[in-house]
Amino acid sequence: MSTEEEDTQRHRLRETILLAASELIAEGGAAAMTTRAVAVRAGVQAPTIYRLFEDKQGLVRAVAAYVLETYARSKDVADDDADPVVALRTAWRAHIDFGLANPGLYLLMNDATRASRGADASAPTGIPDVLTVRVRAVAAAGVLLVTEERAVDLIRAAGDGVIRSLLTSPADAERMSTLSNDMLDAILGRIVEGRGETSSRPVDALLIQLRAVADELTDLSAAERALLREWVSRGDVGRGSPAQDAAAFGS
């Protein structure tokens, strides 16, 4: 068997295992996805799973990536909206919809991330962090009032709260939509400046914008761009304290 044929066989086997694992989670939640159950459903031996994914956490991350990719293709969510805030809203809705449509997988991948502090908490392996990309676009537009990192943290925490709240209590479509939209509006009201002339924007928004577009300033050397990012990051620009954030949300 040639190397190409081996790679093809390995890919097909991997896809079979991922499909089996995702089906088990959809049918019975996280507890249903045991290594033994996946092996039986996929028609493979348990050692094959460990050989392809190393351990159960590796399988969880791979399943998350697999389901997210499948879900994104099925939703056909456009990511090229000219308005970065509108694009961010689209990403938010897709994220909420995914969590509600795939509760077992959503809870599994998020709880696994929390349990593994050394892992990247932004996204499953192999999946671009859409939220970070969308927030970067808002920052590049010059209307982001907090650092990109803080904006991502706030939006991700809010989204997780909305999904868990809706999963644990019965809700009709109107309540689901209202809760989701109200939470996002509250977050955007805290972190996004209203549109206007550049000269009227807060200094923080301008500095955050400069940091976001630093890599596009190709007339500067790499060292100069790095120094520019360091300068505009000093003083924790746009980074409020937890108390300030609580006050901003009226709590």
Short mmCIF file of C-alpha atoms in Angstrom, two decimals:
data_model
loop_
_atom_site.label_atom_id
_atom_site.label_comp_id
_atom_site.label_asym_id
_atom_site.label_seq_id
_atom_site.Cartn_x
_atom_site.Cartn_y
_atom_site.Cartn_z
CA MET A 1 0.00 0.00 0.00
CA SER A 2 1.39 3.41 -1.01
CA THR A 3 1.77 6.33 1.39
CA GLU A 4 -1.09 8.13 -0.36
CA GLU A 5 -3.37 5.13 0.05
CA GLU A 6 -2.43 4.85 3.73
CA ASP A 7 -3.24 8.54 4.27
CA THR A 8 -6.60 8.11 2.54
CA GLN A 9 -7.44 5.07 4.65
CA ARG A 10 -6.38 6.90 7.81
CA HIS A 11 -8.56 9.89 6.89
CA ARG A 12 -11.60 7.68 6.23
CA LEU A 13 -11.09 5.81 9.50
CA ARG A 14 -10.78 9.08 11.37
CA GLU A 15 -14.00 10.40 9.80
CA THR A 16 -15.84 7.20 10.73
CA ILE A 17 -14.76 7.51 14.36
CA LEU A 18 -15.65 11.21 14.54
CA LEU A 19 -19.10 10.55 13.08
CA ALA A 20 -19.69 7.72 15.56
CA ALA A 21 -18.62 9.87 18.52
CA SER A 22 -20.76 12.83 17.46
CA GLU A 23 -23.80 10.57 17.02
CA LEU A 24 -23.34 9.12 20.49
CA ILE A 25 -23.14 12.59 22.04
CA ALA A 26 -26.24 13.74 20.14
CA GLU A 27 -28.17 10.67 21.29
CA GLY A 28 -27.08 10.39 24.92
CA GLY A 29 -25.00 13.42 25.90
CA ALA A 30 -21.39 13.50 27.00
CA ALA A 31 -21.68 10.40 29.19
CA ALA A 32 -22.57 8.29 26.14
CA MET A 33 -19.25 8.98 24.43
CA THR A 34 -17.07 6.35 26.06
CA THR A 35 -14.09 4.93 24.21
CA ARG A 36 -15.74 1.50 24.17
CA ALA A 37 -19.02 2.85 22.80
CA VAL A 38 -17.23 4.82 20.08
CA ALA A 39 -15.18 1.78 19.10
CA VAL A 40 -18.29 -0.40 18.83
CA ARG A 41 -20.25 2.21 16.85
CA ALA A 42 -17.33 2.84 14.47
CA GLY A 43 -16.46 -0.84 14.14
CA VAL A 44 -12.85 -0.42 15.28
CA GLN A 45 -10.68 -1.52 18.18
CA ALA A 46 -10.09 0.87 21.09
CA PRO A 47 -6.32 1.04 20.42
CA THR A 48 -7.11 2.48 17.00
CA ILE A 49 -8.81 5.45 18.65
CA TYR A 50 -5.82 6.08 20.90
CA ARG A 51 -3.46 5.78 17.94
CA LEU A 52 -5.38 8.41 15.97
CA PHE A 53 -6.34 10.80 18.78
CA GLU A 54 -3.83 10.04 21.60
CA ASP A 55 -6.41 10.20 24.40
CA LYS A 56 -10.06 10.98 25.11
CA GLN A 57 -9.44 14.73 25.33
CA GLY A 58 -7.84 14.59 21.90
CA LEU A 59 -10.95 12.84 20.62
CA VAL A 60 -13.19 15.45 22.26
CA ARG A 61 -11.31 18.29 20.57
CA ALA A 62 -11.42 16.52 17.22
CA VAL A 63 -15.16 15.81 17.54
CA ALA A 64 -15.79 19.44 18.43
CA ALA A 65 -13.89 20.58 15.34
CA TYR A 66 -15.73 18.06 13.18
CA VAL A 67 -19.21 19.05 14.39
CA LEU A 68 -18.44 22.78 14.24
CA GLU A 69 -17.24 22.51 10.66
CA THR A 70 -20.29 20.49 9.67
CA TYR A 71 -22.60 22.94 11.44
CA ALA A 72 -20.97 26.00 9.86
CA ARG A 73 -21.34 24.51 6.38
CA SER A 74 -24.98 23.64 6.97
CA LYS A 75 -25.77 27.17 8.21
CA ASP A 76 -23.80 28.83 5.39
CA VAL A 77 -23.12 31.84 7.59
CA ALA A 78 -21.51 34.64 5.59
CA ASP A 79 -18.35 36.04 7.14
CA ASP A 80 -17.68 38.89 4.74
CA ASP A 81 -20.24 41.47 5.91
CA ALA A 82 -18.96 44.97 5.27
CA ASP A 83 -20.04 46.09 8.74
CA PRO A 84 -17.86 44.35 11.35
CA VAL A 85 -20.43 44.86 14.12
CA VAL A 86 -23.12 43.20 12.00
CA ALA A 87 -20.70 40.35 11.27
CA LEU A 88 -20.06 40.01 14.99
CA ARG A 89 -23.80 39.77 15.63
CA THR A 90 -24.03 37.04 12.97
CA ALA A 91 -21.23 35.10 14.67
CA TRP A 92 -22.98 35.47 18.04
CA ARG A 93 -26.26 34.10 16.69
CA ALA A 94 -24.47 31.16 15.04
CA HIS A 95 -22.69 30.40 18.33
CA ILE A 96 -25.91 30.47 20.36
CA ASP A 97 -27.72 28.35 17.77
CA PHE A 98 -24.88 25.81 17.79
CA GLY A 99 -24.93 25.47 21.57
CA LEU A 100 -28.69 24.96 21.66
CA ALA A 101 -28.67 22.53 18.74
CA ASN A 102 -25.78 20.49 20.15
CA PRO A 103 -26.13 20.68 23.96
CA GLY A 104 -24.22 17.50 24.74
CA LEU A 105 -21.23 18.44 22.62
CA TYR A 106 -21.30 22.09 23.68
CA LEU A 107 -21.21 21.28 27.39
CA LEU A 108 -18.58 18.58 26.87
CA MET A 109 -16.16 20.77 24.94
CA ASN A 110 -16.58 23.79 27.22
CA ASP A 111 -16.33 21.85 30.47
CA ALA A 112 -13.28 19.98 29.14
CA THR A 113 -11.62 23.30 28.33
CA ARG A 114 -12.29 24.63 31.83
CA ALA A 115 -10.85 21.49 33.37
CA SER A 116 -7.66 21.82 31.33
CA ARG A 117 -6.20 25.21 32.21
CA GLY A 118 -3.14 24.62 30.04
CA ALA A 119 -5.21 24.23 26.88
CA ASP A 120 -6.19 27.04 24.54
CA ALA A 121 -9.61 28.12 25.77
CA SER A 122 -10.49 30.01 22.60
CA ALA A 123 -11.51 27.23 20.23
CA PRO A 124 -11.21 23.52 19.53
CA THR A 125 -8.04 22.42 17.75
CA GLY A 126 -8.24 23.01 14.01
CA ILE A 127 -11.02 25.59 14.15
CA PRO A 128 -10.19 29.25 13.59
CA ASP A 129 -11.40 31.37 16.49
CA VAL A 130 -14.17 33.19 14.64
CA LEU A 131 -14.91 35.42 17.63
CA THR A 132 -11.33 36.70 17.78
CA VAL A 133 -11.37 37.40 14.04
CA ARG A 134 -14.65 39.31 14.28
CA VAL A 135 -13.50 41.35 17.29
CA ARG A 136 -10.26 42.20 15.48
CA ALA A 137 -12.34 43.59 12.60
CA VAL A 138 -14.35 45.76 15.01
CA ALA A 139 -11.10 47.04 16.52
CA ALA A 140 -9.69 47.76 13.07
CA ALA A 141 -12.79 49.85 12.33
CA GLY A 142 -11.88 52.10 15.25
CA VAL A 143 -15.00 51.57 17.35
CA LEU A 144 -13.81 49.11 19.99
CA LEU A 145 -13.50 50.72 23.45
CA VAL A 146 -11.78 47.85 25.28
CA THR A 147 -8.86 45.65 24.33
CA GLU A 148 -9.55 42.83 21.89
CA GLU A 149 -8.70 40.28 24.57
CA ARG A 150 -11.20 41.77 27.03
CA ALA A 151 -13.89 42.03 24.37
CA VAL A 152 -13.44 38.36 23.48
CA ASP A 153 -13.57 37.34 27.15
CA LEU A 154 -16.75 39.34 27.79
CA ILE A 155 -18.56 38.08 24.69
CA ARG A 156 -17.53 34.46 25.24
CA ALA A 157 -18.61 34.52 28.90
CA ALA A 158 -21.94 36.13 28.00
CA GLY A 159 -22.60 33.61 25.24
CA ASP A 160 -21.83 30.71 27.55
CA GLY A 161 -24.21 32.14 30.15
CA VAL A 162 -27.02 32.55 27.62
CA ILE A 163 -26.63 29.02 26.28
CA ARG A 164 -26.50 27.40 29.72
CA SER A 165 -29.48 29.42 30.92
CA LEU A 166 -31.58 28.39 27.93
CA LEU A 167 -30.51 24.75 28.19
CA THR A 168 -31.52 24.49 31.85
CA SER A 169 -34.93 26.15 31.59
CA PRO A 170 -37.75 25.67 29.09
CA ALA A 171 -38.03 28.62 26.72
CA ASP A 172 -40.12 29.49 23.71
CA ALA A 173 -38.56 30.96 20.58
CA GLU A 174 -39.46 34.53 21.53
CA ARG A 175 -37.84 34.30 24.97
CA MET A 176 -34.74 32.68 23.49
CA SER A 177 -34.36 35.43 20.93
CA THR A 178 -35.02 38.21 23.46
CA LEU A 179 -32.52 36.91 26.00
CA SER A 180 -29.84 36.39 23.37
CA ASN A 181 -30.33 39.81 21.74
CA ASP A 182 -30.57 41.70 25.04
CA MET A 183 -27.36 40.15 26.33
CA LEU A 184 -25.44 40.99 23.16
CA ASP A 185 -26.83 44.54 23.14
CA ALA A 186 -25.64 44.99 26.73
CA ILE A 187 -22.15 43.78 25.84
CA LEU A 188 -21.90 45.89 22.68
CA GLY A 189 -23.14 48.93 24.60
CA ARG A 190 -20.18 48.46 26.92
CA ILE A 191 -17.45 47.77 24.37
CA VAL A 192 -18.44 49.45 21.08
CA GLU A 193 -18.51 53.18 20.40
CA GLY A 194 -21.31 54.67 18.30
CA ARG A 195 -20.28 55.46 14.74
CA GLY A 196 -19.02 58.95 14.01
CA GLU A 197 -16.08 60.93 12.67
CA THR A 198 -12.66 59.64 13.65
CA SER A 199 -11.82 62.88 15.42
CA SER A 200 -14.76 62.41 17.81
CA ARG A 201 -13.84 58.92 18.88
CA PRO A 202 -12.39 58.30 22.35
CA VAL A 203 -8.62 58.07 22.48
CA ASP A 204 -8.87 54.45 23.68
CA ALA A 205 -10.76 53.45 20.53
CA LEU A 206 -8.14 55.07 18.31
CA LEU A 207 -5.27 53.37 20.13
CA ILE A 208 -7.02 50.00 19.98
CA GLN A 209 -7.61 50.53 16.27
CA LEU A 210 -3.92 51.33 15.76
CA ARG A 211 -2.93 48.14 17.57
CA ALA A 212 -5.35 46.07 15.46
CA VAL A 213 -4.00 47.36 12.13
CA ALA A 214 -0.32 47.44 13.13
CA ASP A 215 0.48 44.36 11.03
CA GLU A 216 -0.87 46.12 7.94
CA LEU A 217 1.64 48.98 8.25
CA THR A 218 4.10 47.35 5.88
CA ASP A 219 6.21 50.50 5.52
CA LEU A 220 7.41 49.77 9.06
CA SER A 221 9.82 46.98 9.88
CA ALA A 222 8.69 43.99 11.94
CA ALA A 223 10.57 45.38 14.94
CA GLU A 224 8.93 48.79 14.50
CA ARG A 225 5.47 47.24 14.28
CA ALA A 226 6.15 45.22 17.44
CA LEU A 227 7.29 48.38 19.22
CA LEU A 228 4.17 50.22 18.04
CA ARG A 229 1.93 47.47 19.45
CA GLU A 230 3.81 47.66 22.74
CA TRP A 231 3.38 51.44 22.96
CA VAL A 232 -0.36 51.39 22.31
CA SER A 233 -0.83 48.50 24.75
CA ARG A 234 0.79 50.28 27.68
CA GLY A 235 -1.45 51.44 30.49
CA ASP A 236 -4.02 48.67 29.91
CA VAL A 237 -5.87 50.75 27.32
CA GLY A 238 -9.56 49.93 27.36
CA ARG A 239 -9.14 47.32 30.09
CA GLY A 240 -11.65 48.06 32.82
CA SER A 241 -11.56 46.49 36.23
CA PRO A 242 -14.21 43.91 37.19
CA ALA A 243 -15.86 46.58 39.33
CA GLN A 244 -15.98 49.01 36.41
CA ASP A 245 -17.49 46.34 34.19
CA ALA A 246 -20.13 45.52 36.80
CA ALA A 247 -21.01 49.20 37.11
CA ALA A 248 -21.28 49.50 33.33
CA PHE A 249 -23.84 46.69 33.26
CA GLY A 250 -25.81 48.30 36.06
CA SER A 251 -25.08 45.63 38.68
#
